[in-house]
Short mmCIF file of C-alpha atoms in Angstrom, two decimals:
data_model
loop_
_atom_site.label_atom_id
_atom_site.label_comp_id
_atom_site.label_asym_id
_atom_site.label_seq_id
_atom_site.Cartn_x
_atom_site.Cartn_y
_atom_site.Cartn_z
CA MET A 1 -45.55 4.84 61.56
CA SER A 2 -42.75 2.34 62.14
CA THR A 3 -40.16 1.93 59.41
CA THR A 4 -38.61 -1.20 60.94
CA THR A 5 -38.25 -3.96 58.38
CA ARG A 6 -40.21 -7.06 59.37
CA LEU A 7 -38.97 -10.54 58.44
CA VAL A 8 -40.89 -13.76 59.02
CA LEU A 9 -39.04 -17.09 58.81
CA ARG A 10 -40.85 -20.36 58.06
CA ALA A 11 -39.05 -23.65 58.76
CA ASP A 12 -39.35 -26.88 60.70
CA SER A 13 -37.01 -29.29 62.44
CA GLY A 14 -37.48 -32.80 63.72
CA ALA A 15 -36.16 -36.35 63.92
CA ALA A 16 -37.13 -37.13 60.32
CA ILE A 17 -35.77 -33.97 58.69
CA GLY A 18 -33.00 -32.83 61.00
CA VAL A 19 -32.29 -29.23 62.01
CA GLY A 20 -30.63 -27.84 58.88
CA HIS A 21 -33.60 -25.73 57.80
CA VAL A 22 -33.83 -24.03 61.19
CA ALA A 23 -30.05 -23.66 61.44
CA ARG A 24 -30.07 -21.65 58.22
CA CYS A 25 -32.92 -19.53 59.55
CA VAL A 26 -30.87 -18.73 62.65
CA GLY A 27 -28.16 -17.42 60.32
CA PHE A 28 -30.68 -15.18 58.56
CA ALA A 29 -32.12 -14.07 61.91
CA GLU A 30 -28.69 -13.07 63.23
CA GLN A 31 -28.06 -10.82 60.25
CA ALA A 32 -31.55 -9.33 60.33
CA ARG A 33 -31.47 -8.57 64.04
CA ALA A 34 -28.01 -7.02 63.67
CA ARG A 35 -29.64 -4.58 61.24
CA GLY A 36 -32.40 -3.73 63.68
CA TRP A 37 -35.12 -5.72 61.92
CA TRP A 38 -38.09 -7.29 63.65
CA VAL A 39 -37.96 -11.07 63.13
CA GLY A 40 -40.63 -13.71 63.62
CA PHE A 41 -40.40 -17.49 63.30
CA ALA A 42 -43.18 -19.90 62.35
CA GLY A 43 -42.59 -23.64 62.61
CA THR A 44 -41.38 -26.43 64.88
CA VAL A 45 -38.12 -25.98 66.75
CA ALA A 46 -36.70 -27.18 70.05
CA GLY A 47 -33.45 -27.44 71.94
CA HIS A 48 -30.34 -25.50 70.99
CA PHE A 49 -31.82 -23.68 68.01
CA ALA A 50 -34.94 -22.70 69.93
CA ASP A 51 -32.65 -21.13 72.52
CA ALA A 52 -30.69 -19.41 69.74
CA LEU A 53 -33.84 -17.83 68.32
CA ASP A 54 -34.98 -16.76 71.79
CA SER A 55 -31.60 -15.18 72.54
CA LEU A 56 -31.96 -13.10 69.39
CA GLY A 57 -35.37 -11.84 70.44
CA VAL A 58 -37.14 -13.63 67.59
CA GLN A 59 -40.91 -13.75 68.08
CA ARG A 60 -42.77 -17.06 67.72
CA ILE A 61 -45.70 -17.08 65.30
CA ALA A 62 -48.36 -19.69 64.67
CA VAL A 63 -47.99 -21.16 61.18
CA ASP A 64 -51.60 -20.33 60.31
CA ARG A 65 -50.95 -16.66 61.21
CA LEU A 66 -47.82 -16.42 59.08
CA LEU A 67 -49.29 -13.89 56.66
CA ASP A 68 -51.01 -11.79 59.34
CA CYS A 69 -47.83 -10.20 60.71
CA ALA A 70 -47.52 -7.19 58.38
CA ALA A 71 -44.23 -8.68 57.19
CA ASP A 72 -42.09 -7.00 54.58
CA VAL A 73 -40.31 -10.25 53.76
CA VAL A 74 -41.34 -13.88 54.22
CA LEU A 75 -38.51 -16.42 53.99
CA ILE A 76 -39.47 -20.07 53.53
CA ASP A 77 -36.98 -22.89 54.12
CA ASN A 78 -39.31 -25.87 53.94
CA TYR A 79 -39.57 -28.59 51.30
CA SER A 80 -43.28 -29.30 51.85
CA VAL A 81 -44.58 -25.77 51.16
CA GLY A 82 -45.76 -25.23 47.59
CA ASP A 83 -46.22 -22.14 45.42
CA VAL A 84 -47.30 -19.41 47.84
CA ARG A 85 -45.90 -16.37 46.04
CA ALA A 86 -49.33 -14.92 45.22
CA ASP A 87 -50.51 -15.32 48.82
CA VAL A 88 -47.35 -13.73 50.19
CA HIS A 89 -47.67 -10.81 47.77
CA ALA A 90 -51.32 -10.38 48.73
CA SER A 91 -50.19 -9.94 52.34
CA GLY A 92 -47.88 -7.12 51.25
CA ALA A 93 -44.60 -9.01 51.54
CA LEU A 94 -41.87 -10.25 49.24
CA LEU A 95 -40.99 -13.95 49.19
CA VAL A 96 -37.53 -15.43 49.70
CA SER A 97 -37.32 -19.16 49.04
CA VAL A 98 -34.46 -21.41 50.17
CA GLU A 99 -34.14 -24.53 48.05
CA ASP A 100 -31.73 -27.40 47.43
CA GLY A 101 -31.92 -28.31 43.78
CA ARG A 102 -35.44 -29.53 43.09
CA PHE A 103 -36.23 -29.81 46.79
CA GLY A 104 -38.21 -26.85 48.10
CA ARG A 105 -38.31 -25.29 44.65
CA ARG A 106 -41.00 -22.63 44.23
CA PRO A 107 -41.33 -19.29 42.41
CA ALA A 108 -40.11 -16.40 44.54
CA ASP A 109 -38.80 -12.87 44.44
CA VAL A 110 -35.44 -14.15 45.68
CA VAL A 111 -34.33 -17.78 45.49
CA VAL A 112 -31.34 -18.98 47.51
CA ASP A 113 -29.74 -22.32 46.62
CA CYS A 114 -26.51 -22.45 48.60
CA GLY A 115 -25.56 -26.04 47.84
CA LEU A 116 -22.09 -27.06 46.76
CA VAL A 117 -23.39 -28.47 43.48
CA ARG A 118 -25.27 -26.08 41.21
CA HIS A 119 -28.40 -27.51 39.62
CA ALA A 120 -30.10 -26.57 36.37
CA ARG A 121 -33.21 -24.58 37.22
CA PRO A 122 -36.25 -23.99 34.98
CA ASP A 123 -37.40 -20.41 34.52
CA ASP A 124 -40.43 -20.22 36.80
CA GLY A 125 -40.65 -16.45 36.96
CA SER A 126 -38.43 -16.04 40.01
CA THR A 127 -36.91 -12.56 39.98
CA LEU A 128 -33.44 -13.25 41.41
CA VAL A 129 -31.67 -16.60 41.87
CA LEU A 130 -28.64 -16.72 44.17
CA ALA A 131 -26.89 -20.04 43.58
CA GLY A 132 -23.67 -21.27 45.14
CA CYS A 133 -22.13 -21.87 48.55
CA GLU A 134 -21.10 -18.20 48.78
CA TYR A 135 -24.74 -17.48 49.64
CA ALA A 136 -24.87 -19.90 52.58
CA PRO A 137 -26.30 -18.19 55.69
CA LEU A 138 -23.52 -19.10 58.10
CA ARG A 139 -24.23 -18.58 61.78
CA ALA A 140 -21.90 -16.32 63.76
CA ARG A 141 -20.41 -19.17 65.79
CA VAL A 142 -19.52 -21.01 62.56
CA ARG A 143 -17.69 -17.95 61.25
CA VAL A 144 -15.86 -17.59 64.57
CA ALA A 145 -14.79 -21.24 64.43
CA ARG A 146 -13.51 -20.68 60.89
CA ASP A 147 -11.42 -17.70 62.01
CA VAL A 148 -9.99 -19.67 64.95
CA ARG A 149 -8.98 -22.47 62.61
CA ARG A 150 -7.33 -20.05 60.21
CA ALA A 151 -5.30 -18.52 63.03
CA ARG A 152 -4.14 -21.89 64.37
CA PRO A 153 -0.42 -22.48 63.72
CA VAL A 154 0.59 -25.43 61.58
CA ASP A 155 2.27 -27.93 63.91
CA GLY A 156 2.79 -30.88 61.61
CA GLU A 157 0.07 -32.97 63.20
CA PRO A 158 -2.45 -34.63 60.85
CA LEU A 159 -5.37 -32.43 59.92
CA ASP A 160 -8.76 -33.56 61.21
CA VAL A 161 -11.30 -33.07 58.39
CA LEU A 162 -14.98 -33.56 59.19
CA VAL A 163 -17.53 -33.65 56.36
CA VAL A 164 -21.16 -33.05 57.37
CA LEU A 165 -23.83 -32.77 54.69
CA GLY A 166 -27.03 -33.33 56.63
CA GLY A 167 -28.88 -36.51 57.45
CA THR A 168 -29.69 -37.68 53.93
CA PRO A 169 -27.35 -36.02 51.42
CA ALA A 170 -27.70 -36.88 47.74
CA VAL A 171 -25.13 -39.52 46.82
CA ASP A 172 -23.76 -37.45 43.92
CA VAL A 173 -23.19 -34.47 46.23
CA LEU A 174 -21.52 -36.62 48.87
CA ASP A 175 -19.32 -38.18 46.19
CA ALA A 176 -18.33 -34.78 44.78
CA VAL A 177 -17.50 -33.31 48.19
CA LEU A 178 -15.43 -36.24 49.43
CA THR A 179 -13.59 -36.42 46.10
CA ALA A 180 -12.77 -32.70 46.34
CA VAL A 181 -11.61 -33.01 49.96
CA LEU A 182 -9.35 -35.99 49.29
CA THR A 183 -7.95 -34.37 46.14
CA ALA A 184 -7.15 -31.16 48.03
CA VAL A 185 -5.43 -33.08 50.83
CA ARG A 186 -3.35 -35.06 48.35
CA GLN A 187 -2.36 -31.98 46.32
CA ALA A 188 -1.41 -30.09 49.48
CA GLY A 189 0.87 -32.92 50.53
CA VAL A 190 -0.43 -32.95 54.09
CA ARG A 191 -1.49 -35.76 56.38
CA ALA A 192 -5.16 -35.81 57.27
CA ARG A 193 -7.80 -37.93 58.92
CA VAL A 194 -11.06 -37.56 57.02
CA ARG A 195 -14.35 -38.37 58.70
CA ALA A 196 -17.87 -38.15 57.31
CA PHE A 197 -21.21 -38.04 59.10
CA SER A 198 -23.56 -39.81 56.71
CA THR A 199 -26.33 -42.39 56.56
CA ALA A 200 -24.88 -43.64 53.25
CA GLU A 201 -22.30 -45.82 54.99
CA THR A 202 -22.16 -48.50 52.28
CA VAL A 203 -21.61 -45.98 49.50
CA VAL A 204 -18.85 -44.19 51.37
CA ALA A 205 -17.12 -47.43 52.36
CA GLN A 206 -17.09 -48.67 48.77
CA ARG A 207 -15.98 -45.43 47.12
CA PHE A 208 -13.76 -44.03 49.87
CA PRO A 209 -12.23 -46.82 51.96
CA HIS A 210 -9.91 -44.41 53.79
CA VAL A 211 -12.79 -42.24 55.06
CA THR A 212 -14.21 -43.01 58.49
CA VAL A 213 -18.02 -42.97 58.55
CA GLN A 214 -19.78 -41.97 61.76
#
């Protein structure tokens, strides 16, 4: 009898919702595969992140067969899926739910909310709630880029700061992050060019006239 831990990931990507859900799942898949786990993925994915999953040896699963894989853990990063904890338990697995405030919120054995802003959360019977950016499932290439940046010598040139919060970030979150970035730059006494990828161009232009919106 195999003792390999089996993890099934459920997420989607697309023009309307972006690729953030799948990107997080790639981070989870990297860690799971590094530990020798079997990993399956159910959902829509294409392009770079499809290649990333394939390179990790992640198996593709039909969404309607999600609970037929003898999984030990089912991880859901999808805002349209409701309360499925009982169904997941009935299949013999534990449920991990990735949420962003009220979006994607559902009872689970483990809840991960890795946003920069912590939200009040009602007690819905979830066993363990991991809240805060320290629980963000960073992909390996992101961690490598961070280490390269840390090792780069300071040469006096203006810092290039890029803020990316997804396609449709909440205005309060965007405001909090840009305020924190600009405050840190000012307190450090360094020169910096701050850019933000955001659809909220009007809001950014009004509140932060020195930030370039792309």
